[in-house]
Short mmCIF file of C-alpha atoms in Angstrom, two decimals:
data_model
loop_
_atom_site.label_atom_id
_atom_site.label_comp_id
_atom_site.label_asym_id
_atom_site.label_seq_id
_atom_site.Cartn_x
_atom_site.Cartn_y
_atom_site.Cartn_z
CA PRO A 9 -0.02 0.00 0.00
CA THR A 10 1.03 3.63 -0.46
CA LEU A 11 0.97 6.38 2.03
CA SER A 12 0.35 9.65 0.32
CA VAL A 13 -0.40 12.06 3.12
CA THR A 14 0.50 15.67 3.63
CA LEU A 15 2.67 16.84 6.52
CA ALA A 16 -0.37 18.18 8.40
CA ARG A 17 -1.89 14.64 8.26
CA CYS A 18 1.19 12.97 9.51
CA GLU A 19 2.42 11.54 6.21
CA ILE A 20 5.84 11.43 4.66
CA VAL A 21 6.59 13.96 1.96
CA THR A 22 9.44 13.90 -0.59
CA PRO A 23 10.10 16.26 -3.46
CA ARG A 24 7.08 16.05 -5.76
CA ASN A 25 6.72 12.30 -5.64
CA ARG A 26 5.03 9.51 -3.67
CA TYR A 27 6.70 6.19 -3.03
CA GLU A 28 6.14 2.66 -1.72
CA ILE A 29 6.71 2.11 1.96
CA PRO A 30 6.81 -1.02 4.08
CA HIS A 31 3.35 -2.44 4.95
CA ASN A 32 3.76 -1.84 8.70
CA LEU A 33 4.08 1.96 8.14
CA ALA A 34 0.55 2.05 6.76
CA SER A 35 -0.82 1.33 10.26
CA ALA A 36 -2.11 4.03 12.50
CA GLN A 37 0.74 3.84 15.02
CA PRO A 38 3.55 5.19 12.79
CA GLU A 39 1.25 7.82 11.44
CA MET A 40 0.40 9.08 14.91
CA HIS A 41 4.04 8.81 15.87
CA PHE A 42 4.89 11.19 13.09
CA TYR A 43 1.98 13.41 14.10
CA ARG A 44 3.22 13.60 17.61
CA LYS A 45 6.68 14.35 16.34
CA ILE A 46 5.63 17.26 14.14
CA LEU A 47 3.18 18.80 16.68
CA PRO A 48 4.51 20.68 19.67
CA LYS A 49 4.35 19.10 23.03
CA ARG A 50 3.58 22.28 24.90
CA LEU A 51 0.86 24.04 22.93
CA PRO A 52 -1.59 25.87 25.22
CA LEU A 53 -4.57 23.75 26.10
CA GLN A 54 -6.97 26.42 24.90
CA LEU A 55 -5.48 26.13 21.40
CA TRP A 56 -5.27 22.36 21.01
CA THR A 57 -7.21 19.27 22.22
CA ARG A 58 -6.75 15.66 21.20
CA ARG A 59 -9.99 15.89 19.19
CA GLN A 60 -8.66 18.93 17.31
CA LEU A 61 -5.28 17.36 16.74
CA CYS A 62 -6.78 14.28 15.10
CA SER A 63 -9.36 16.10 13.02
CA LYS A 64 -9.18 16.53 9.29
CA LEU A 65 -6.90 18.97 7.67
CA PRO A 66 -8.43 22.49 7.75
CA GLU A 67 -9.17 24.26 4.58
CA GLU A 68 -6.33 26.15 2.95
CA ALA A 69 -5.97 29.60 4.35
CA LYS A 70 -6.69 32.32 1.88
CA GLU A 71 -3.72 34.15 0.39
CA PRO A 72 -3.39 37.69 1.71
CA PRO A 73 -4.77 40.40 -0.57
CA PRO A 74 -2.44 41.86 -3.22
CA PRO A 75 0.17 44.38 -2.01
CA SER A 76 -1.08 47.91 -1.58
CA ASN A 77 0.66 51.17 -1.08
CA VAL A 78 -0.06 51.07 2.66
CA VAL A 79 3.08 50.78 4.75
CA ARG A 80 2.84 47.93 7.25
CA VAL A 81 5.51 47.43 9.90
CA ARG A 82 5.67 45.13 12.89
CA PHE A 83 7.29 44.97 16.32
CA ALA A 84 7.77 41.32 17.11
CA PRO A 85 9.24 40.77 20.56
CA SER A 86 9.87 37.43 22.15
CA PRO A 87 8.32 37.14 25.71
CA THR A 88 11.53 35.60 27.11
CA GLY A 89 11.95 38.72 29.24
CA PHE A 90 10.59 42.22 29.82
CA MET A 91 11.07 45.16 27.52
CA HIS A 92 14.23 47.20 27.74
CA LEU A 93 15.38 50.43 26.09
CA GLY A 94 16.62 48.66 23.00
CA GLY A 95 13.27 47.06 22.42
CA LEU A 96 11.44 50.34 23.06
CA ARG A 97 13.72 52.08 20.49
CA THR A 98 12.88 49.40 17.87
CA ALA A 99 9.14 49.66 18.63
CA LEU A 100 9.28 53.48 18.50
CA PHE A 101 11.07 53.69 15.19
CA ASN A 102 8.67 51.24 13.64
CA TYR A 103 5.78 53.31 14.98
CA LEU A 104 7.24 56.56 13.78
CA PHE A 105 7.98 55.10 10.31
CA ALA A 106 4.42 53.82 9.98
CA ARG A 107 2.77 57.00 11.29
CA SER A 108 4.94 59.30 9.20
CA ARG A 109 3.76 57.44 6.07
CA GLY A 110 0.17 56.88 6.94
CA GLY A 111 0.77 53.21 7.59
CA LYS A 112 -0.05 50.52 10.11
CA PHE A 113 1.91 49.37 13.19
CA ILE A 114 1.46 45.73 14.17
CA LEU A 115 2.43 44.04 17.39
CA ARG A 116 3.18 40.34 17.00
CA ILE A 117 4.26 38.04 19.83
CA GLU A 118 6.97 35.54 18.76
CA ASP A 119 6.74 32.79 21.37
CA THR A 120 8.38 29.89 19.45
CA ASP A 121 11.04 29.51 22.10
CA GLN A 122 8.70 27.78 24.55
CA GLU A 123 11.46 26.73 26.95
CA ARG A 124 12.42 30.33 27.77
CA LEU A 125 9.00 31.98 28.04
CA VAL A 126 8.64 34.31 31.07
CA GLU A 127 5.22 34.27 32.70
CA GLY A 128 3.42 37.61 32.25
CA ALA A 129 5.95 39.00 29.77
CA GLN A 130 3.45 39.14 26.88
CA GLU A 131 1.02 41.32 28.84
CA ARG A 132 3.79 43.50 30.24
CA ILE A 133 5.09 44.19 26.67
CA TYR A 134 1.69 45.39 25.60
CA GLU A 135 1.27 47.49 28.76
CA ASP A 136 4.68 49.06 28.33
CA LEU A 137 3.93 50.07 24.77
CA ARG A 138 0.67 51.66 25.68
CA TRP A 139 2.36 53.50 28.63
CA ALA A 140 4.84 54.85 26.14
CA GLY A 141 2.03 56.07 23.81
CA ILE A 142 2.87 53.47 21.17
CA GLU A 143 -0.54 52.08 20.36
CA PRO A 144 -0.66 49.13 17.95
CA ASP A 145 -3.19 49.10 15.14
CA GLU A 146 -3.28 45.29 15.21
CA SER A 147 -2.20 43.04 18.05
CA PRO A 148 -3.30 40.00 20.13
CA TRP A 149 -5.31 42.39 22.29
CA ASN A 150 -7.14 44.48 19.75
CA GLY A 151 -7.20 41.96 16.91
CA GLY A 152 -6.94 42.67 13.17
CA GLU A 153 -7.50 41.22 9.70
CA TYR A 154 -4.34 39.14 9.64
CA GLY A 155 -4.36 37.42 13.02
CA PRO A 156 -3.76 35.48 15.10
CA TYR A 157 -0.89 37.70 16.29
CA VAL A 158 0.75 35.10 18.63
CA GLN A 159 2.87 32.55 16.85
CA SER A 160 1.89 29.61 19.05
CA ALA A 161 -1.67 30.13 17.68
CA ARG A 162 -0.55 29.99 14.06
CA TYR A 163 0.76 26.45 14.00
CA GLU A 164 -1.49 25.20 11.19
CA VAL A 165 -0.07 27.90 8.92
CA TYR A 166 3.54 26.82 9.53
CA LYS A 167 2.66 23.15 8.97
CA ARG A 168 1.10 24.04 5.68
CA GLU A 169 4.05 26.10 4.54
CA VAL A 170 6.59 23.47 5.60
CA ARG A 171 4.72 20.93 3.50
CA LYS A 172 5.09 23.23 0.48
CA LEU A 173 8.83 23.54 0.92
CA MET A 174 9.25 19.76 1.32
CA GLU A 175 7.16 19.09 -1.71
CA ASP A 176 9.29 21.52 -3.70
CA GLY A 177 12.59 19.92 -2.47
CA ARG A 178 13.59 22.98 -0.44
CA ALA A 179 13.30 21.34 2.97
CA TYR A 180 14.13 17.86 4.39
CA HIS A 181 14.15 15.67 7.51
CA CYS A 182 17.30 15.80 9.59
CA PHE A 183 17.96 12.98 12.03
CA CYS A 184 21.38 14.13 13.30
CA SER A 185 21.70 13.79 17.02
CA GLU A 186 22.80 16.54 19.38
CA ARG A 187 25.97 14.60 20.00
CA ARG A 188 26.88 14.55 16.30
CA LEU A 189 26.15 18.29 15.99
CA ASP A 190 28.25 18.99 19.06
CA LEU A 191 31.16 17.07 17.53
CA LEU A 192 30.87 19.05 14.29
CA ARG A 193 31.12 22.27 16.27
CA LYS A 194 34.17 21.08 18.25
CA GLU A 195 35.93 19.90 15.10
CA ALA A 196 35.31 23.19 13.36
CA VAL A 197 36.70 25.06 16.36
CA ARG A 198 39.74 22.81 16.42
CA LEU A 199 40.35 23.52 12.71
CA ARG A 200 39.66 27.28 13.25
CA GLN A 201 36.75 27.15 10.90
CA VAL A 202 33.20 28.63 11.20
CA PRO A 203 31.05 25.96 12.90
CA LYS A 204 28.15 25.00 10.63
CA TYR A 205 26.05 21.98 9.82
CA ASP A 206 27.49 19.77 7.00
CA ASN A 207 24.10 19.14 5.40
CA LYS A 208 24.50 15.34 5.78
CA CYS A 209 20.79 14.53 5.83
CA ARG A 210 20.19 16.39 2.54
CA HIS A 211 21.20 13.25 0.77
CA LEU A 212 19.00 10.67 2.52
CA THR A 213 16.93 8.61 0.15
CA PRO A 214 13.11 8.23 0.64
CA GLY A 215 13.67 4.68 1.83
CA GLN A 216 16.17 5.84 4.43
CA ILE A 217 13.82 8.43 5.67
CA ALA A 218 10.98 5.91 5.96
CA GLU A 219 13.29 3.55 7.84
CA ARG A 220 14.31 6.23 10.39
CA LEU A 221 10.69 7.22 10.95
CA ALA A 222 9.75 3.63 11.52
CA LYS A 223 12.34 3.51 14.28
CA ASN A 224 10.77 6.55 15.93
CA ASP A 225 14.01 8.44 15.46
CA LYS A 226 13.97 12.06 16.62
CA PHE A 227 14.17 14.57 13.80
CA CYS A 228 13.90 18.17 12.81
CA ILE A 229 13.25 19.82 9.41
CA ARG A 230 15.94 21.90 7.68
CA PHE A 231 15.76 24.43 4.82
CA LYS A 232 18.04 23.88 1.81
CA VAL A 233 20.20 26.94 1.33
CA ALA A 234 20.81 27.76 -2.25
CA PRO A 235 24.58 28.02 -3.29
CA LYS A 236 24.60 31.65 -4.39
CA ALA A 237 25.70 35.08 -3.37
CA ASP A 238 23.06 36.87 -1.34
CA ASP A 239 22.77 40.58 -1.54
CA PHE A 240 20.07 43.02 -0.47
CA HIS A 241 19.67 46.80 0.04
CA ASP A 242 19.58 47.83 3.68
CA LEU A 243 17.72 51.18 4.07
CA ILE A 244 20.34 52.24 6.63
CA TYR A 245 23.60 50.41 5.69
CA GLY A 246 23.17 50.26 1.93
CA LYS A 247 24.13 47.26 -0.17
CA ILE A 248 24.89 44.09 1.92
CA VAL A 249 26.52 41.08 0.25
CA TYR A 250 26.78 37.76 2.14
CA PHE A 251 27.56 34.21 0.97
CA LEU A 252 25.08 32.30 3.07
CA ALA A 253 25.98 28.81 1.71
CA GLN A 254 29.70 29.29 2.39
CA ASN A 255 29.23 30.52 5.97
CA GLU A 256 26.27 28.50 7.27
CA GLY A 257 24.79 25.08 6.96
CA ASP A 258 21.16 24.42 6.23
CA PRO A 259 19.15 26.01 9.02
CA VAL A 260 16.52 24.26 11.11
CA ILE A 261 13.03 25.60 10.38
CA ILE A 262 11.00 23.08 12.46
CA LYS A 263 12.54 21.96 15.73
CA SER A 264 12.22 18.43 17.10
CA ASP A 265 9.42 19.57 19.49
CA GLY A 266 7.39 20.54 16.43
CA PHE A 267 7.67 24.30 16.93
CA PRO A 268 8.94 26.48 14.10
CA THR A 269 12.18 28.34 14.55
CA TYR A 270 12.24 32.11 14.69
CA HIS A 271 13.62 32.31 11.15
CA PHE A 272 10.87 30.29 9.53
CA ALA A 273 7.92 31.68 11.52
CA ASN A 274 9.23 35.14 10.96
CA VAL A 275 9.19 34.82 7.19
CA VAL A 276 5.80 33.15 6.98
CA ASP A 277 4.15 35.69 9.33
CA ASP A 278 5.72 38.66 7.54
CA HIS A 279 4.18 37.41 4.29
CA TYR A 280 0.72 36.60 5.54
CA MET A 281 0.54 39.81 7.57
CA ARG A 282 1.59 41.78 4.48
CA ILE A 283 4.62 43.44 6.13
CA THR A 284 6.21 45.98 3.72
CA HIS A 285 9.14 47.10 5.81
CA VAL A 286 11.09 45.39 8.61
CA LEU A 287 12.95 47.72 11.00
CA ARG A 288 14.91 45.62 13.57
CA GLY A 289 18.25 45.57 15.36
CA VAL A 290 21.49 45.23 13.40
CA GLU A 291 22.19 41.89 15.15
CA TRP A 292 19.58 40.41 12.76
CA GLN A 293 21.33 41.73 9.66
CA ILE A 294 23.34 38.54 9.20
CA SER A 295 20.09 36.51 9.21
CA THR A 296 18.44 38.61 6.53
CA PRO A 297 19.92 36.68 3.51
CA LYS A 298 18.53 33.46 5.06
CA HIS A 299 15.10 35.08 5.31
CA ILE A 300 15.24 36.41 1.77
CA GLN A 301 16.09 32.92 0.46
CA MET A 302 13.02 31.53 2.23
CA PHE A 303 10.88 34.24 0.68
CA GLU A 304 12.28 33.31 -2.72
CA ALA A 305 11.74 29.60 -2.13
CA PHE A 306 8.04 30.32 -1.60
CA GLY A 307 7.86 32.63 -4.56
CA TRP A 308 6.99 35.55 -2.26
CA ARG A 309 8.19 39.18 -2.41
CA PRO A 310 10.36 40.02 0.65
CA PRO A 311 9.81 43.23 2.57
CA GLN A 312 12.38 46.02 2.60
CA TYR A 313 14.85 45.82 5.46
CA ALA A 314 16.31 48.43 7.70
CA HIS A 315 18.63 47.43 10.57
CA LEU A 316 18.96 49.80 13.47
CA PRO A 317 22.42 50.26 15.01
CA LEU A 318 22.96 49.04 18.54
CA VAL A 319 22.23 51.22 21.55
CA MET A 320 24.94 50.74 24.11
CA ASN A 321 25.36 51.26 27.84
CA PRO A 322 27.45 54.33 28.81
CA ASN A 323 30.46 52.00 29.25
CA GLY A 324 30.13 50.61 25.76
CA SER A 325 28.55 47.27 26.70
CA LYS A 326 25.44 45.86 25.00
CA LEU A 327 22.04 46.36 26.60
CA SER A 328 20.49 43.27 27.98
CA LYS A 329 17.03 42.18 29.12
CA ARG A 330 18.64 40.97 32.29
CA GLN A 331 19.85 44.50 33.24
CA GLY A 332 17.48 45.86 35.82
CA ASP A 333 18.41 49.51 34.96
CA VAL A 334 17.35 49.24 31.30
CA GLN A 335 13.95 47.71 31.76
CA LEU A 336 11.07 50.09 31.34
CA ASP A 337 9.62 49.33 34.77
CA TYR A 338 12.80 50.68 36.33
CA TYR A 339 12.25 54.08 34.72
CA ARG A 340 8.61 54.10 35.61
CA ARG A 341 9.51 53.64 39.24
CA MET A 342 12.03 56.40 38.93
CA GLY A 343 9.33 58.87 37.90
CA ILE A 344 10.53 59.19 34.32
CA PHE A 345 7.71 60.25 32.08
CA PRO A 346 6.95 58.23 28.94
CA GLN A 347 7.58 61.15 26.49
CA ALA A 348 10.84 61.98 28.34
CA LEU A 349 12.08 58.41 27.86
CA LEU A 350 11.14 58.48 24.17
CA ASN A 351 12.99 61.78 23.70
CA PHE A 352 15.99 60.35 25.51
CA ILE A 353 16.35 57.34 23.23
CA THR A 354 15.79 59.42 20.12
CA GLN A 355 18.77 61.72 21.10
CA SER A 356 21.14 58.81 20.38
CA GLY A 357 21.67 57.39 16.86
CA GLY A 358 20.01 59.99 14.60
CA GLY A 359 16.83 59.57 12.63
CA PHE A 360 15.50 63.10 12.87
CA ASP A 361 15.86 66.55 11.26
CA ARG A 362 18.56 68.63 12.89
CA ASP A 363 15.96 71.25 13.81
CA LEU A 364 14.36 68.86 16.31
CA VAL A 365 17.51 68.59 18.37
CA GLU A 366 17.24 72.12 19.59
CA VAL A 367 13.56 71.88 20.58
CA THR A 368 12.57 71.38 24.24
CA GLY A 369 9.49 69.55 25.35
CA VAL A 370 9.31 67.44 22.21
CA GLN A 371 6.05 65.49 21.85
CA MET A 372 5.08 62.42 19.83
CA ALA A 373 3.62 64.50 17.01
CA ASP A 374 6.98 66.33 16.71
CA LEU A 375 8.81 62.95 16.53
CA ILE A 376 6.42 61.66 13.82
CA GLY A 377 6.78 64.90 11.77
CA HIS A 378 10.59 65.00 11.89
CA PHE A 379 11.40 61.29 11.54
CA ASP A 380 13.57 60.47 8.54
CA ILE A 381 14.88 56.85 8.28
CA LYS A 382 17.66 58.11 5.93
CA LYS A 383 19.12 60.02 8.81
CA ILE A 384 19.56 57.10 11.11
CA ASN A 385 23.33 56.63 11.89
CA ALA A 386 25.02 53.46 10.73
CA HIS A 387 27.09 53.13 13.89
CA SER A 388 26.34 52.32 17.53
CA SER A 389 25.52 55.02 20.02
CA ARG A 390 25.90 55.22 23.82
CA LEU A 391 23.23 56.32 26.19
CA ASN A 392 23.92 59.41 28.36
CA PRO A 393 22.14 59.19 31.74
CA ASP A 394 22.44 62.97 32.32
CA LEU A 395 20.44 63.48 29.08
CA LEU A 396 17.64 61.47 30.56
CA LYS A 397 17.36 63.82 33.56
CA GLN A 398 17.30 66.85 31.26
CA CYS A 399 14.55 65.25 29.09
CA ASN A 400 12.42 64.59 32.17
CA ARG A 401 12.85 68.10 33.49
CA GLU A 402 11.76 69.46 30.10
CA GLU A 403 8.71 67.18 30.07
CA ILE A 404 7.63 68.32 33.57
CA ALA A 405 7.98 71.94 32.50
CA HIS A 406 6.02 71.20 29.29
CA GLN A 407 3.19 69.63 31.25
CA LEU A 408 2.96 72.49 33.75
CA LYS A 409 3.00 75.19 31.03
CA HIS A 410 1.04 73.62 28.18
CA CYS A 411 -1.13 70.80 29.48
CA PRO A 412 -3.66 71.89 32.19
CA GLU A 413 -5.00 68.34 32.68
CA LYS A 414 -1.57 66.86 33.10
CA ALA A 415 -0.53 69.72 35.40
CA ALA A 416 -3.54 69.02 37.62
CA ALA A 417 -2.61 65.32 37.66
CA LEU A 418 0.91 66.27 38.72
CA VAL A 419 -0.44 68.32 41.61
CA GLN A 420 -2.52 65.37 42.81
CA GLU A 421 0.37 62.91 42.40
CA VAL A 422 2.63 65.18 44.52
CA ILE A 423 -0.08 65.41 47.20
CA ARG A 424 -0.31 61.60 47.19
CA MET A 425 3.45 61.14 47.52
CA VAL A 426 3.73 63.77 50.29
CA ARG A 427 0.98 62.10 52.36
CA ALA A 428 2.60 58.73 51.90
CA GLU A 429 6.06 59.93 52.79
CA TYR A 430 5.18 62.13 55.73
CA LYS A 431 2.15 60.32 57.15
CA ASP A 432 3.43 60.85 60.66
CA ASN A 433 3.39 64.65 60.21
CA LEU A 434 -0.03 65.12 58.64
CA LYS A 435 -0.86 68.05 60.97
CA GLN A 436 2.14 70.01 59.69
CA LEU A 437 1.49 69.39 56.03
CA ASP A 438 0.36 72.28 53.80
CA LEU A 439 -1.26 70.42 50.91
CA ASP A 440 -3.43 73.19 49.47
CA GLU A 441 -3.48 72.59 45.70
CA LYS A 442 -2.36 76.15 44.93
CA HIS A 443 0.53 75.81 47.25
CA VAL A 444 1.57 72.48 45.68
CA ARG A 445 1.29 73.99 42.21
CA ALA A 446 3.50 76.88 43.36
CA VAL A 447 6.02 74.36 44.65
CA LEU A 448 6.02 72.54 41.33
CA ASP A 449 6.54 75.78 39.41
CA TRP A 450 9.41 76.77 41.68
CA SER A 451 11.10 73.39 41.62
CA VAL A 452 10.92 72.64 37.89
CA THR A 453 14.57 73.56 37.31
CA ARG A 454 15.75 71.99 40.61
CA ILE A 455 14.46 68.45 40.30
CA ASP A 456 14.90 65.54 37.84
CA ALA A 457 11.68 63.75 38.73
CA ILE A 458 8.71 64.68 40.92
CA GLN A 459 9.81 62.05 43.44
CA ASP A 460 12.70 64.42 44.19
CA LEU A 461 10.21 66.71 45.99
CA VAL A 462 9.81 64.29 48.94
CA LYS A 463 13.49 63.37 49.19
CA GLY A 464 16.26 64.71 51.30
CA LYS A 465 17.01 68.41 50.97
CA LEU A 466 13.57 69.32 49.74
CA SER A 467 11.64 67.88 52.70
CA PHE A 468 11.49 71.36 54.25
CA LEU A 469 8.83 72.17 51.55
CA TRP A 470 6.35 70.02 53.54
CA VAL A 471 7.46 69.62 57.18
CA LEU A 472 9.53 71.67 59.61
CA PRO A 473 13.09 70.34 59.58
CA LYS A 474 13.97 68.33 62.59
CA GLY A 475 16.78 70.70 63.60
CA ALA A 476 14.37 73.65 63.62
CA ARG A 477 11.80 71.80 65.75
CA ASP A 478 14.51 71.10 68.34
CA ARG A 479 15.62 74.78 68.64
CA ASN A 480 14.22 76.97 71.35
CA VAL A 481 12.56 79.60 69.09
CA ASP A 482 10.53 82.23 70.88
CA GLY A 483 6.87 81.85 69.95
CA ASP A 484 5.91 85.44 70.82
CA THR A 485 8.63 86.83 68.61
CA LEU A 486 7.38 84.66 65.68
CA ALA A 487 3.84 85.94 66.26
CA VAL A 488 4.95 89.57 66.11
CA LEU A 489 6.95 88.87 62.93
CA ALA A 490 4.08 87.13 61.28
CA LYS A 491 1.69 89.96 62.13
CA ASN A 492 3.71 93.07 61.46
CA LEU A 493 6.76 92.37 59.28
CA ALA A 494 5.06 92.42 55.89
CA ALA A 495 3.08 95.59 56.75
CA GLU A 496 6.13 97.56 57.84
CA TRP A 497 8.58 96.21 55.18
CA VAL A 498 10.51 98.80 53.18
CA PRO A 499 11.59 98.04 49.56
CA ALA A 500 15.24 98.93 50.10
CA PHE A 501 17.29 95.82 50.47
CA THR A 502 20.92 96.72 50.94
CA LYS A 503 22.75 95.28 53.84
CA ALA A 504 22.85 98.65 55.64
CA ASP A 505 19.20 99.43 55.03
CA LEU A 506 18.13 95.97 56.18
CA SER A 507 20.21 96.24 59.33
CA ARG A 508 18.71 99.66 60.18
CA PHE A 509 15.15 98.42 59.50
CA LEU A 510 15.44 95.30 61.69
CA LYS A 511 16.95 97.23 64.57
CA ALA A 512 14.12 99.83 64.42
CA PHE A 513 11.52 97.00 64.12
CA ALA A 514 12.86 95.36 67.32
CA GLU A 515 12.75 98.65 69.20
CA ARG A 516 9.16 99.49 68.07
CA HIS A 517 7.86 96.05 69.19
CA GLN A 518 10.07 95.81 72.28
CA LEU A 519 11.85 92.67 71.04
CA ALA A 520 15.40 91.56 71.93
CA PHE A 521 17.41 92.02 68.68
CA ASP A 522 19.31 88.72 69.04
CA VAL A 523 16.08 86.80 69.57
CA LEU A 524 14.52 88.51 66.56
CA MET A 525 17.53 87.50 64.34
CA LYS A 526 17.54 83.91 65.60
CA SER A 527 13.78 83.65 64.78
CA LEU A 528 14.34 85.06 61.31
CA ARG A 529 17.14 82.63 60.60
CA SER A 530 14.91 79.70 61.65
CA CYS A 531 12.16 80.87 59.41
CA LEU A 532 14.34 81.49 56.44
CA SER A 533 16.80 78.54 56.50
CA GLY A 534 15.56 76.04 59.09
#
C-alpha cells in the first residue's frame, strides 16, 4: 500500500513524488508517531485538544490580498523577558515610520522559544507600549484582519508552509543527534573554521527516511540553502553582500518539538501579515539573507529591510534584558515620564531633522513629523544618563506650562506622595493645591523627577526640619513677625538698610534684637 499524506496529516513527503513504503508503516501507530513528532508538546490547552489534533486537515488559508501602497511594519518581541530600552527604541522607530507614512503598526508576539518563556511577559510588553504612547493598530489584544498575532496560535499555517517547501525539495528531514552536531562544532573550532552543519541529511533517500521514521528516530526539518551570493539593500547600511551557503549550513526551520524556529515563522508571518518594511536591530542583519532565500523559495516578495544600530550602555557594553536598569519598569518607578524616555532614546543614533535637536518639550507629534529613516546613523551610540534627567525636566515643564489636565494630575500625584512619605506629620502638612502647584513651578529647574520633591534636601517644603523643631525659638517673637513684618517692610534691600530696619523694628515692638535674628534665621533657613 502507499501512504500519500500531507505533513499536516502525518504523512511522509518527498520532493514532488510518492513512493512505496513497508506495509507496517501504513498502520495508524507510525502515522500518529509522526503526528506527535511534528506537533509541539507544549501548545496551550486552549489552542489544541486531542480531538482537534486528530481532526481533518483544515481548509487552505486564503492568500493575503495583493500588495497595496499602505506601509505595514511590525514589532515582534519574544516574551522571554521584559522590554528594555533597545526594544522600546525598535518599537518606537517602527511606529514613527508607519505614522509618518500613513501606515499601520502591528504588534506580534513571537513565542516559538517555549522553553524560555517568562510568565506575564506578553502582557507587560503590551502595557509598556501603551504606557509609552505606542498604540498598535493590530495586536493579540485588539485583533486585526491578519491574526492570530501570537505565533503559538498559528501552528497550522507553519505546517502548511513546511509541506510546500518539502514538496518543492527545499526542505528535508534531519535525524542528526545533538551529540553529532556538538562534535561537528568542536571539530570546526579545532580547525579554526566557522562551525556549521554539514548538510549530511540532505542526501538521505526516501527509503532511508521511511526507515528512520519507522524506528521513531527524533528529527527536525531543515531548509536547503541555495549556493549563491546573497545581496540586499539595507535602508540604513546600503548594499549588503553575504555568501550564506559558504558561511552557514542548512538552518533548522521546524525543531524536534514541532515548533517552528524564529527564522521560519518570521518569514511566514511577515508574508501573511503583508509586512512591507522590517525595522529591527542590526544583530539580525546577518540573518536577512537566510530570510530572503526563504521568501524566494516560496515565490514571495520580501519586505524592505532596515537594521537599526545598537544602543549601548554608557560603558560601551550591550544592553541586555537581564539588566534591571534598562527595563522600562525601572524608569517608571524612577518617575521618568513616557515622553521623556522616548525623547531620551531618540537623542542617540540619529533619525531626525537637525531642527528637532534644539527643541525642548518634544512630543510624539514632533517625532512623527521630523522622523527620517535616511538620517539614522550606521554606527552604535551610547546612552547618556544625564540627558535622561534633562529630558524629564523638560517634560515636567512642558506639562505644567502647556497641558492643564496633566498639570492638575501632577499636583494630585505630589499630594499623594507627600501624604505617603510624611504620614506621621499630617498636621504640619500644607497640601493646598495652589501651594503644591506653586512648589512645582518653583522646583521645575531644581528636580529631575517629581519624586525628588519628597526626598532629602527638599523635605523642608512640607514639614519643619527636625533641627528647627528642636531649637528653642521664641513663639511670641514669631507671632509679632508674622503679624507686622510684611506691613512695615521697606523696599530697600541693601545690607545697611536691612540692618537699620530690623533694629528699628525690634525697638518698636520691644523685642530683643538677638532673639529676633534667631527667629528670622529659623524661618528662612531652618
